[in-house]
PDB file of C-alpha atoms in Angstrom:
ATOM      1  CA  MET A 693       2.265 -23.795  -3.793  1.00  0.00           C
ATOM      2  CA  GLY A 694       0.179 -25.099  -0.798  1.00  0.00           C
ATOM      3  CA  LYS A 695      -2.299 -24.153   2.000  1.00  0.00           C
ATOM      4  CA  ALA A 696      -2.183 -20.868   4.028  1.00  0.00           C
ATOM      5  CA  LEU A 697      -1.642 -21.806   7.645  1.00  0.00           C
ATOM      6  CA  VAL A 698      -4.149 -19.995  10.156  1.00  0.00           C
ATOM      7  CA  VAL A 699      -2.135 -19.771  13.808  1.00  0.00           C
ATOM      8  CA  ALA A 700      -5.293 -19.195  16.338  1.00  0.00           C
ATOM      9  CA  TRP A 701      -5.508 -18.537  20.313  1.00  0.00           C
ATOM     10  CA  GLY A 702      -8.865 -20.279  20.235  1.00  0.00           C
ATOM     11  CA  HIS A 703     -11.442 -22.332  18.085  1.00  0.00           C
ATOM     12  CA  GLU A 704     -13.857 -19.343  17.893  1.00  0.00           C
ATOM     13  CA  PHE A 705     -11.264 -17.284  16.109  1.00  0.00           C
ATOM     14  CA  VAL A 706     -10.705 -20.295  13.580  1.00  0.00           C
ATOM     15  CA  ASP A 707     -14.471 -20.310  12.730  1.00  0.00           C
ATOM     16  CA  GLU A 708     -14.460 -16.414  12.281  1.00  0.00           C
ATOM     17  CA  VAL A 709     -11.644 -16.618   9.413  1.00  0.00           C
ATOM     18  CA  VAL A 710     -12.735 -19.923   7.917  1.00  0.00           C
ATOM     19  CA  ASP A 711     -16.201 -18.082   7.357  1.00  0.00           C
ATOM     20  CA  ALA A 712     -14.238 -15.178   5.860  1.00  0.00           C
ATOM     21  CA  LEU A 713     -12.435 -17.287   3.347  1.00  0.00           C
ATOM     22  CA  GLY A 714     -15.336 -19.183   1.950  1.00  0.00           C
ATOM     23  CA  ASP A 715     -14.549 -22.126   0.507  1.00  0.00           C
ATOM     24  CA  ALA A 716     -10.786 -21.685   0.584  1.00  0.00           C
ATOM     25  CA  ALA A 717      -8.641 -24.484   2.224  1.00  0.00           C
ATOM     26  CA  VAL A 718      -6.581 -23.729   5.074  1.00  0.00           C
ATOM     27  CA  ASP A 719      -4.112 -25.451   7.598  1.00  0.00           C
ATOM     28  CA  VAL A 720      -5.056 -24.631  11.212  1.00  0.00           C
ATOM     29  CA  VAL A 721      -3.212 -25.063  14.311  1.00  0.00           C
ATOM     30  CA  VAL A 722      -4.774 -23.870  17.662  1.00  0.00           C
ATOM     31  CA  GLY A 723      -1.924 -22.593  19.851  1.00  0.00           C
ATOM     32  CA  LYS A 724       1.979 -22.603  19.027  1.00  0.00           C
ATOM     33  CA  PRO A 725       3.074 -23.938  15.367  1.00  0.00           C
ATOM     34  CA  THR A 726       5.949 -25.875  15.028  1.00  0.00           C
ATOM     35  CA  VAL A 727       9.029 -24.208  13.205  1.00  0.00           C
ATOM     36  CA  ALA A 728       8.250 -26.499  10.292  1.00  0.00           C
ATOM     37  CA  GLN A 729       4.939 -25.837   9.913  1.00  0.00           C
ATOM     38  CA  TRP A 730       5.564 -22.112  10.195  1.00  0.00           C
ATOM     39  CA  ARG A 731       8.174 -22.462   7.209  1.00  0.00           C
ATOM     40  CA  GLY A 732       6.459 -24.623   5.173  1.00  0.00           C
ATOM     41  CA  ALA A 733       3.445 -22.368   4.539  1.00  0.00           C
ATOM     42  CA  PRO A 734       3.354 -20.033   1.642  1.00  0.00           C
ATOM     43  CA  LEU A 735       1.154 -17.573   4.144  1.00  0.00           C
ATOM     44  CA  VAL A 736       0.687 -17.323   7.880  1.00  0.00           C
ATOM     45  CA  LEU A 737      -2.500 -15.936   9.140  1.00  0.00           C
ATOM     46  CA  VAL A 738      -1.706 -14.981  12.821  1.00  0.00           C
ATOM     47  CA  ASP A 739      -4.491 -14.140  15.499  1.00  0.00           C
ATOM     48  CA  ALA A 740      -4.195 -10.327  16.594  1.00  0.00           C
ATOM     49  CA  ARG A 741      -4.829 -11.016  19.922  1.00  0.00           C
ATOM     50  CA  VAL A 742      -1.852 -12.802  20.931  1.00  0.00           C
ATOM     51  CA  GLN A 743       1.460 -11.756  19.785  1.00  0.00           C
ATOM     52  CA  THR A 744       3.354 -14.622  21.791  1.00  0.00           C
ATOM     53  CA  LEU A 745       2.160 -17.034  18.845  1.00  0.00           C
ATOM     54  CA  ALA A 746       4.641 -15.517  16.512  1.00  0.00           C
ATOM     55  CA  ALA A 747       7.150 -14.567  19.125  1.00  0.00           C
ATOM     56  CA  GLY A 748      10.302 -16.760  18.777  1.00  0.00           C
ATOM     57  CA  MET A 749       9.607 -17.879  15.057  1.00  0.00           C
ATOM     58  CA  PRO A 750      11.765 -17.559  12.091  1.00  0.00           C
ATOM     59  CA  ALA A 751      10.825 -14.392   9.865  1.00  0.00           C
ATOM     60  CA  HIS A 752       8.147 -15.162   7.258  1.00  0.00           C
ATOM     61  CA  PRO A 753       7.926 -13.225   3.780  1.00  0.00           C
ATOM     62  CA  CYS A 754       4.435 -13.540   3.948  1.00  0.00           C
ATOM     63  CA  MET A 755       2.846 -13.067   7.476  1.00  0.00           C
ATOM     64  CA  VAL A 756      -0.242 -11.201   7.970  1.00  0.00           C
ATOM     65  CA  VAL A 757      -2.295 -10.456  11.365  1.00  0.00           C
ATOM     66  CA  VAL A 758      -5.974 -11.314  11.419  1.00  0.00           C
ATOM     67  CA  ALA A 759      -8.133  -9.098  14.144  1.00  0.00           C
ATOM     68  CA  PRO A 760     -11.517 -10.761  14.844  1.00  0.00           C
ATOM     69  CA  GLU A 761     -14.679  -8.529  14.606  1.00  0.00           C
ATOM     70  CA  LYS A 762     -14.953  -8.359  18.615  1.00  0.00           C
ATOM     71  CA  LEU A 763     -11.376  -6.898  18.866  1.00  0.00           C
ATOM     72  CA  ASP A 764     -12.339  -3.196  18.295  1.00  0.00           C
ATOM     73  CA  GLY A 765     -12.061   0.462  19.488  1.00  0.00           C
ATOM     74  CA  ASP A 766      -9.283   0.892  22.017  1.00  0.00           C
ATOM     75  CA  ARG A 767      -8.269  -2.954  22.107  1.00  0.00           C
ATOM     76  CA  LEU A 768      -8.072  -3.084  18.397  1.00  0.00           C
ATOM     77  CA  ALA A 769      -5.775  -0.112  18.429  1.00  0.00           C
ATOM     78  CA  ALA A 770      -3.771  -1.350  21.029  1.00  0.00           C
ATOM     79  CA  ALA A 771      -3.125  -4.564  19.474  1.00  0.00           C
ATOM     80  CA  TYR A 772      -2.274  -3.039  15.954  1.00  0.00           C
ATOM     81  CA  ARG A 773       0.355  -0.598  17.854  1.00  0.00           C
ATOM     82  CA  GLY A 774       1.696  -3.703  19.520  1.00  0.00           C
ATOM     83  CA  TRP A 775       2.156  -5.587  16.110  1.00  0.00           C
ATOM     84  CA  GLN A 776       3.774  -2.391  14.574  1.00  0.00           C
ATOM     85  CA  ALA A 777       6.088  -2.144  17.172  1.00  0.00           C
ATOM     86  CA  GLU A 778       7.400  -5.751  16.876  1.00  0.00           C
ATOM     87  CA  TYR A 779       6.604  -6.339  13.065  1.00  0.00           C
ATOM     88  CA  PRO A 780       6.282  -2.958  11.387  1.00  0.00           C
ATOM     89  CA  GLU A 781       6.322  -4.462   7.953  1.00  0.00           C
ATOM     90  CA  VAL A 782       3.201  -7.131   8.783  1.00  0.00           C
ATOM     91  CA  PRO A 783      -0.150  -5.871   7.591  1.00  0.00           C
ATOM     92  CA  VAL A 784      -3.071  -6.044  10.056  1.00  0.00           C
ATOM     93  CA  TYR A 785      -6.551  -6.628   9.253  1.00  0.00           C
ATOM     94  CA  HIS A 786      -9.675  -6.295  10.740  1.00  0.00           C
ATOM     95  CA  LEU A 787     -12.526  -8.403  10.252  1.00  0.00           C
ATOM     96  CA  PRO A 788     -14.942  -8.333   8.292  1.00  0.00           C
ATOM     97  CA  THR A 789     -13.888  -5.329   6.640  1.00  0.00           C
ATOM     98  CA  GLY A 790     -10.400  -7.044   5.571  1.00  0.00           C
ATOM     99  CA  ALA A 791     -12.145 -10.382   4.630  1.00  0.00           C
ATOM    100  CA  GLN A 792     -11.654  -9.618   1.012  1.00  0.00           C
ATOM    101  CA  ALA A 793      -8.174  -8.811   0.825  1.00  0.00           C
ATOM    102  CA  VAL A 794      -7.362 -11.781   3.398  1.00  0.00           C
ATOM    103  CA  ARG A 795      -9.372 -14.057   0.814  1.00  0.00           C
ATOM    104  CA  GLN A 796      -7.223 -12.712  -2.080  1.00  0.00           C
ATOM    105  CA  LEU A 797      -4.043 -13.310  -0.307  1.00  0.00           C
ATOM    106  CA  VAL A 798      -4.947 -16.908   0.661  1.00  0.00           C
ATOM    107  CA  ALA A 799      -5.857 -17.566  -3.099  1.00  0.00           C
ATOM    108  CA  GLU A 800      -2.667 -16.019  -4.181  1.00  0.00           C
ATOM    109  CA  ALA A 801      -0.660 -18.049  -2.006  1.00  0.00           C
ATOM    110  CA  ALA A 802      -2.488 -21.210  -3.167  1.00  0.00           C
ATOM    111  CA  ASN A 803      -1.788 -20.412  -6.848  1.00  0.00           C
ATOM    112  CA  GLY A 804       1.569 -19.064  -6.355  1.00  0.00           C
ATOM    113  CA  GLN A 805       0.964 -15.781  -8.321  1.00  0.00           C
ATOM    114  CA  ALA A 806       0.575 -12.163  -6.878  1.00  0.00           C
ATOM    115  CA  ALA A 807      -1.915 -10.108  -8.474  1.00  0.00           C
ATOM    116  CA  GLU A 808      -0.679  -6.808 -10.110  1.00  0.00           C
ATOM    117  CA  VAL A 809      -0.329  -3.891  -7.932  1.00  0.00           C
ATOM    118  CA  ARG A 810      -1.852  -0.567  -8.886  1.00  0.00           C
ATOM    119  CA  VAL A 811      -0.812   2.684  -7.057  1.00  0.00           C
ATOM    120  CA  GLY A 812      -1.914   6.145  -7.698  1.00  0.00           C
ATOM    121  CA  VAL A 813      -0.407   9.004  -6.553  1.00  0.00           C
ATOM    122  CA  VAL A 814      -1.849  12.770  -6.302  1.00  0.00           C
ATOM    123  CA  GLY A 815      -0.748  15.968  -5.167  1.00  0.00           C
ATOM    124  CA  GLY A 816      -2.381  17.891  -2.735  1.00  0.00           C
ATOM    125  CA  HIS A 817      -1.600  21.282  -4.152  1.00  0.00           C
ATOM    126  CA  GLY A 818       1.061  22.453  -6.902  1.00  0.00           C
ATOM    127  CA  GLY A 819       4.849  21.395  -6.493  1.00  0.00           C
ATOM    128  CA  ALA A 820       3.998  18.916  -3.512  1.00  0.00           C
ATOM    129  CA  GLY A 821       6.505  16.062  -4.990  1.00  0.00           C
ATOM    130  CA  ALA A 822       3.711  13.549  -6.326  1.00  0.00           C
ATOM    131  CA  THR A 823       4.787  13.327  -9.838  1.00  0.00           C
ATOM    132  CA  THR A 824       8.425  12.713  -8.291  1.00  0.00           C
ATOM    133  CA  LEU A 825       7.299  10.280  -6.308  1.00  0.00           C
ATOM    134  CA  ALA A 826       5.200   8.562  -9.174  1.00  0.00           C
ATOM    135  CA  VAL A 827       8.454   8.503 -11.332  1.00  0.00           C
ATOM    136  CA  ALA A 828      10.543   6.665  -8.180  1.00  0.00           C
ATOM    137  CA  LEU A 829       7.735   3.787  -7.869  1.00  0.00           C
ATOM    138  CA  GLY A 830       7.923   3.382 -11.529  1.00  0.00           C
ATOM    139  CA  LEU A 831      11.786   3.006 -11.614  1.00  0.00           C
ATOM    140  CA  VAL A 832      11.990   0.793  -8.599  1.00  0.00           C
ATOM    141  CA  ALA A 833       9.628  -1.491 -10.050  1.00  0.00           C
ATOM    142  CA  ALA A 834      11.148  -1.983 -13.073  1.00  0.00           C
ATOM    143  CA  GLU A 835      14.634  -2.178 -11.422  1.00  0.00           C
ATOM    144  CA  GLY A 836      13.198  -4.995  -9.800  1.00  0.00           C
ATOM    145  CA  GLY A 837      12.565  -6.932 -12.878  1.00  0.00           C
ATOM    146  CA  ARG A 838       8.895  -6.396 -12.566  1.00  0.00           C
ATOM    147  CA  ARG A 839       6.826  -5.017 -15.802  1.00  0.00           C
ATOM    148  CA  THR A 840       6.010  -1.750 -14.829  1.00  0.00           C
ATOM    149  CA  LEU A 841       3.131   0.518 -16.616  1.00  0.00           C
ATOM    150  CA  LEU A 842       3.574   4.381 -15.450  1.00  0.00           C
ATOM    151  CA  VAL A 843       0.613   6.463 -16.310  1.00  0.00           C
ATOM    152  CA  ASP A 844       0.677  10.085 -16.870  1.00  0.00           C
ATOM    153  CA  ALA A 845      -2.862  11.185 -16.446  1.00  0.00           C
ATOM    154  CA  THR A 846      -1.998  14.858 -15.425  1.00  0.00           C
ATOM    155  CA  GLY A 847      -1.697  16.299 -18.931  1.00  0.00           C
ATOM    156  CA  ARG A 848       1.194  18.244 -18.196  1.00  0.00           C
ATOM    157  CA  GLY A 849       4.104  15.848 -19.471  1.00  0.00           C
ATOM    158  CA  GLY A 850       5.297  15.709 -15.909  1.00  0.00           C
ATOM    159  CA  VAL A 851       6.376  12.331 -15.894  1.00  0.00           C
ATOM    160  CA  ASP A 852       8.917  12.772 -19.030  1.00  0.00           C
ATOM    161  CA  ASP A 853      10.482  15.683 -17.346  1.00  0.00           C
ATOM    162  CA  ARG A 854      11.145  13.935 -13.971  1.00  0.00           C
ATOM    163  CA  LEU A 855      12.104  10.411 -15.653  1.00  0.00           C
ATOM    164  CA  GLY A 856      16.023  10.708 -15.772  1.00  0.00           C
ATOM    165  CA  THR A 857      17.087   6.740 -15.770  1.00  0.00           C
ATOM    166  CA  PRO A 858      15.809   4.551 -18.861  1.00  0.00           C
ATOM    167  CA  ALA A 859      14.617   1.277 -17.289  1.00  0.00           C
ATOM    168  CA  GLU A 860      13.999  -1.708 -19.347  1.00  0.00           C
ATOM    169  CA  GLY A 861      10.552  -3.172 -18.361  1.00  0.00           C
ATOM    170  CA  LEU A 862       8.957   0.353 -17.777  1.00  0.00           C
ATOM    171  CA  ARG A 863       6.623   1.549 -20.071  1.00  0.00           C
ATOM    172  CA  VAL A 864       5.415   5.169 -20.109  1.00  0.00           C
ATOM    173  CA  VAL A 865       1.801   6.312 -21.056  1.00  0.00           C
ATOM    174  CA  ASP A 866       0.478   9.633 -21.464  1.00  0.00           C
ATOM    175  CA  GLU A 867      -3.228   9.464 -21.234  1.00  0.00           C
ATOM    176  CA  PRO A 868      -4.844  12.433 -19.244  1.00  0.00           C
ATOM    177  CA  PHE A 869      -8.663  11.870 -20.483  1.00  0.00           C
ATOM    178  CA  LYS A 870      -9.085   8.261 -19.928  1.00  0.00           C
ATOM    179  CA  PRO A 871      -6.221   6.854 -17.885  1.00  0.00           C
ATOM    180  CA  LEU A 872      -8.019   3.689 -17.092  1.00  0.00           C
ATOM    181  CA  ARG A 873      -7.754   2.556 -20.409  1.00  0.00           C
ATOM    182  CA  PRO A 874      -4.117   1.798 -20.646  1.00  0.00           C
ATOM    183  CA  VAL A 875      -4.439   0.724 -16.870  1.00  0.00           C
ATOM    184  CA  ASP A 876      -6.843  -2.034 -18.048  1.00  0.00           C
ATOM    185  CA  ARG A 877      -5.287  -2.518 -21.721  1.00  0.00           C
ATOM    186  CA  PHE A 878      -1.572  -3.348 -20.985  1.00  0.00           C
ATOM    187  CA  ALA A 879      -0.137  -5.998 -18.860  1.00  0.00           C
ATOM    188  CA  ALA A 880       1.898  -4.946 -16.309  1.00  0.00           C
ATOM    189  CA  ASP A 881       3.181  -6.562 -12.625  1.00  0.00           C
ATOM    190  CA  VAL A 882       3.008  -2.788 -11.370  1.00  0.00           C
ATOM    191  CA  LYS A 883       0.953  -0.301 -12.709  1.00  0.00           C
ATOM    192  CA  VAL A 884       1.569   3.400 -11.385  1.00  0.00           C
ATOM    193  CA  VAL A 885      -0.762   6.516 -12.204  1.00  0.00           C
ATOM    194  CA  ASP A 886       0.247  10.200 -11.898  1.00  0.00           C
ATOM    195  CA  LEU A 887      -3.210  11.743 -11.197  1.00  0.00           C
ATOM    196  CA  ASP A 888      -4.451  15.363 -11.741  1.00  0.00           C
ATOM    197  CA  ARG A 889      -5.441  16.933  -8.276  1.00  0.00           C
ATOM    198  CA  ALA A 890      -8.442  18.315  -9.907  1.00  0.00           C
ATOM    199  CA  LEU A 891      -9.562  14.505 -10.025  1.00  0.00           C
ATOM    200  CA  GLU A 892     -12.083  14.853 -12.589  1.00  0.00           C
ATOM    201  CA  ALA A 893     -14.250  11.914 -13.887  1.00  0.00           C
ATOM    202  CA  GLY A 894     -11.756  10.011 -15.443  1.00  0.00           C
ATOM    203  CA  GLN A 895      -9.215  10.526 -12.697  1.00  0.00           C
ATOM    204  CA  ILE A 896     -11.643   9.170 -10.078  1.00  0.00           C
ATOM    205  CA  GLU A 897     -12.536   6.282 -12.118  1.00  0.00           C
ATOM    206  CA  VAL A 898      -8.890   4.960 -12.002  1.00  0.00           C
ATOM    207  CA  ALA A 899      -8.458   6.105  -8.601  1.00  0.00           C
ATOM    208  CA  ARG A 900     -11.174   3.721  -7.750  1.00  0.00           C
ATOM    209  CA  GLN A 901      -9.407   0.788  -9.243  1.00  0.00           C
ATOM    210  CA  CYS A 902      -5.948   1.353  -7.266  1.00  0.00           C
ATOM    211  CA  ASP A 903      -4.837  -0.517  -4.283  1.00  0.00           C
ATOM    212  CA  LEU A 904      -3.686   2.514  -2.976  1.00  0.00           C
ATOM    213  CA  VAL A 905      -3.847   6.311  -4.029  1.00  0.00           C
ATOM    214  CA  LEU A 906      -0.827   8.159  -2.034  1.00  0.00           C
ATOM    215  CA  LEU A 907      -2.034  12.077  -1.299  1.00  0.00           C
ATOM    216  CA  VAL A 908       1.612  13.811  -1.205  1.00  0.00           C
ATOM    217  CA  ALA A 909       1.256  17.001   0.458  1.00  0.00           C
ATOM    218  CA  ASN A 910       2.764  19.855   2.887  1.00  0.00           C
ATOM    219  CA  VAL A 911      -0.602  20.044   4.546  1.00  0.00           C
ATOM    220  CA  GLN A 912       0.532  22.824   7.033  1.00  0.00           C
ATOM    221  CA  ARG A 913       1.281  24.984   4.523  1.00  0.00           C
ATOM    222  CA  ASN A 914      -1.635  24.169   1.855  1.00  0.00           C
ATOM    223  CA  VAL A 915      -4.621  22.888   4.204  1.00  0.00           C
ATOM    224  CA  ALA A 916      -7.659  24.231   2.336  1.00  0.00           C
ATOM    225  CA  ALA A 917      -6.308  22.831  -1.186  1.00  0.00           C
ATOM    226  CA  THR A 918      -5.341  19.520   0.418  1.00  0.00           C
ATOM    227  CA  ARG A 919      -8.658  18.862   2.314  1.00  0.00           C
ATOM    228  CA  TRP A 920     -10.178  19.314  -0.996  1.00  0.00           C
ATOM    229  CA  VAL A 921      -8.163  16.489  -2.485  1.00  0.00           C
ATOM    230  CA  ALA A 922      -8.728  14.550   0.581  1.00  0.00           C
ATOM    231  CA  ALA A 923     -12.685  14.938   0.943  1.00  0.00           C
ATOM    232  CA  THR A 924     -13.086  14.282  -2.946  1.00  0.00           C
ATOM    233  CA  LEU A 925     -10.980  10.693  -2.407  1.00  0.00           C
ATOM    234  CA  SER A 926     -12.912   9.947   0.403  1.00  0.00           C
ATOM    235  CA  GLU A 927     -16.634  10.818  -0.975  1.00  0.00           C
ATOM    236  CA  ALA A 928     -15.625   8.588  -4.258  1.00  0.00           C
ATOM    237  CA  GLY A 929     -14.620   5.674  -2.021  1.00  0.00           C
ATOM    238  CA  VAL A 930     -10.946   5.745  -2.963  1.00  0.00           C
ATOM    239  CA  ARG A 931      -8.292   3.980  -0.614  1.00  0.00           C
ATOM    240  CA  TRP A 932      -5.674   6.215   0.050  1.00  0.00           C
ATOM    241  CA  ALA A 933      -2.974   7.364   2.651  1.00  0.00           C
ATOM    242  CA  LEU A 934      -1.393  10.718   3.277  1.00  0.00           C
ATOM    243  CA  VAL A 935       2.494  10.882   2.389  1.00  0.00           C
ATOM    244  CA  PRO A 936       3.642  14.178   3.874  1.00  0.00           C
ATOM    245  CA  THR A 937       6.807  16.385   2.617  1.00  0.00           C
ATOM    246  CA  TRP A 938       7.854  16.316   6.302  1.00  0.00           C
ATOM    247  CA  MET A 939       7.222  14.309   9.179  1.00  0.00           C
ATOM    248  CA  HIS A 940       6.198  16.657  11.996  1.00  0.00           C
ATOM    249  CA  ASP A 941       3.321  18.144   9.855  1.00  0.00           C
ATOM    250  CA  LYS A 942       0.802  18.324  12.490  1.00  0.00           C
ATOM    251  CA  ALA A 943      -1.777  19.730  10.001  1.00  0.00           C
ATOM    252  CA  GLY A 944      -1.330  16.556   7.918  1.00  0.00           C
ATOM    253  CA  GLN A 945      -1.305  14.076  11.048  1.00  0.00           C
ATOM    254  CA  GLU A 946      -4.712  15.897  11.874  1.00  0.00           C
ATOM    255  CA  LEU A 947      -6.160  15.470   8.558  1.00  0.00           C
ATOM    256  CA  ALA A 948      -5.537  11.707   8.389  1.00  0.00           C
ATOM    257  CA  SER A 949      -7.011  11.410  11.850  1.00  0.00           C
ATOM    258  CA  GLU A 950     -10.104  13.021  10.705  1.00  0.00           C
ATOM    259  CA  PHE A 951     -10.406  11.023   7.450  1.00  0.00           C
ATOM    260  CA  ARG A 952      -9.354   7.818   9.300  1.00  0.00           C
ATOM    261  CA  VAL A 953      -6.580   7.161   6.872  1.00  0.00           C
ATOM    262  CA  ARG A 954      -2.816   6.278   7.268  1.00  0.00           C
ATOM    263  CA  PHE A 955      -0.190   8.711   7.794  1.00  0.00           C
ATOM    264  CA  MET A 956       2.525   7.286   5.972  1.00  0.00           C
ATOM    265  CA  ALA A 957       6.647   8.062   5.783  1.00  0.00           C
ATOM    266  CA  GLU A 958       7.354  11.401   4.543  1.00  0.00           C
ATOM    267  CA  VAL A 959       8.680  11.938   0.999  1.00  0.00           C
ATOM    268  CA  PRO A 960      12.411  12.842   1.196  1.00  0.00           C
ATOM    269  CA  LEU A 961      12.810  15.370  -1.494  1.00  0.00           C
ATOM    270  CA  GLU A 962      15.990  16.729  -0.216  1.00  0.00           C
ATOM    271  CA  PRO A 963      18.869  17.022  -0.863  1.00  0.00           C
ATOM    272  CA  PRO A 964      18.117  18.330  -4.452  1.00  0.00           C
ATOM    273  CA  SER A 965      21.512  17.144  -5.653  1.00  0.00           C
ATOM    274  CA  ILE A 966      19.978  13.710  -5.748  1.00  0.00           C
ATOM    275  CA  PHE A 967      17.932  15.129  -8.888  1.00  0.00           C
ATOM    276  CA  SER A 968      19.739  18.308  -9.327  1.00  0.00           C
ATOM    277  CA  ASP A 969      18.722  18.245 -13.063  1.00  0.00           C
ATOM    278  CA  GLY A 970      15.345  17.912 -12.168  1.00  0.00           C
ATOM    279  CA  ARG A 971      14.854  14.277 -12.815  1.00  0.00           C
ATOM    280  CA  VAL A 972      14.991  11.009 -10.793  1.00  0.00           C
ATOM    281  CA  HIS A 973      17.763   8.811 -11.030  1.00  0.00           C
ATOM    282  CA  LEU A 974      18.471   5.011  -9.992  1.00  0.00           C
ATOM    283  CA  LEU A 975      21.006   5.542  -7.354  1.00  0.00           C
ATOM    284  CA  ASP A 976      22.686   2.793  -5.010  1.00  0.00           C
ATOM    285  CA  ARG A 977      21.435   4.697  -2.049  1.00  0.00           C
ATOM    286  CA  CYS A 978      18.734   7.250  -2.076  1.00  0.00           C
ATOM    287  CA  CYS A 979      16.187   8.114   0.293  1.00  0.00           C
ATOM    288  CA  LEU A 980      13.333   8.499  -2.138  1.00  0.00           C
ATOM    289  CA  LEU A 981      13.908   5.002  -4.058  1.00  0.00           C
ATOM    290  CA  ASP A 982      14.018   3.747  -0.669  1.00  0.00           C
ATOM    291  CA  LEU A 983      10.615   4.983   0.301  1.00  0.00           C
ATOM    292  CA  ALA A 984       9.318   4.050  -2.893  1.00  0.00           C
ATOM    293  CA  ARG A 985      10.566   0.652  -2.448  1.00  0.00           C
ATOM    294  CA  ASP A 986       8.500   0.495   0.978  1.00  0.00           C
ATOM    295  CA  LEU A 987       5.569   1.863  -0.748  1.00  0.00           C
ATOM    296  CA  LEU A 988       5.283  -0.567  -3.268  1.00  0.00           C
ATOM    297  CA  ARG A 989       5.871  -3.488  -0.896  1.00  0.00           C
ATOM    298  CA  ALA A 990       2.905  -1.840   1.350  1.00  0.00           C
ATOM    299  CA  ALA A 991       0.219  -0.877  -1.383  1.00  0.00           C
ATOM    300  CA  PRO A 992      -1.709  -4.020  -1.692  1.00  0.00           C
ATOM    301  CA  TYR A 993      -2.204  -4.160   1.924  1.00  0.00           C
ATOM    302  CA  ALA A 994      -1.907  -0.361   3.564  1.00  0.00           C
ATOM    303  CA  ALA A 995      -5.629   0.502   2.606  1.00  0.00           C
ATOM    304  CA  ALA A 996      -6.762  -2.478   4.466  1.00  0.00           C
ATOM    305  CA  ARG A 997      -4.872  -2.157   7.781  1.00  0.00           C
ATOM    306  CA  VAL A 998      -6.333  -0.753  10.720  1.00  0.00           C
ATOM    307  CA  ALA A 999      -6.090   2.760  11.239  1.00  0.00           C
ATOM    308  CA  ALA A1000      -4.804   3.333  14.854  1.00  0.00           C
TER     309      ALA A1000
END
């Protein structure tokens, strides 16, 4: 498709980004780019220190913000909050931690192809709603025309019990013992794995291969159980984020802060009439499906975003 555009405030930032990208070719503008340069780039990388570089520019489908290494601590947190206030869907990467993710985005922009998305979902306790969210993710991905693989790794048949609307392009596989096998074997644009919260060896193996694992929980009422799952994921090096079942879960916010992970939007499991038969259906307007769409868009980037 073309070269990514680096929009920088100074040459020092350009040098740091170019070093992080290795041999990837990019176009560089120091200062404000023209609208034509902005629109013509398949991917725009903006210096996190100066939000005015993007001010007044048209919306770009592939814009990311890159923070240099020396922007850290409170200054990094403040920059992150500022970008999220104005551009909530734009991911923020901090170098050198996010260098690999940025390199991948630049390569995809050059090739005109996006890598497959892998999302894991696990409950922090029984009845958290993890399987419901996993099914919603699979349905909205397939509805959007993407080849989708939904792996039930729990061994309890929960996916079949929740799947309400047949969706063309959605393949469902039941594999509780070696869930990484179908993930590696079957070609798909989006791969969703419903993980068992016991997180035994096979579960951890596939969790590590996910772009992001979503831990669904009402932490306030299930602190000990959810903490165990959170600690297991972190100790195994899994990229994960906490998805609460209610937004005012103070214990959940504290847990996310403790493990330095994102506290995502709540899972809207109410009103129950949306799935009165216990199944998830594709509806024109549904908060659960809207959340699933947002999570799929964020999954490749969310783990690399700055936790603030």
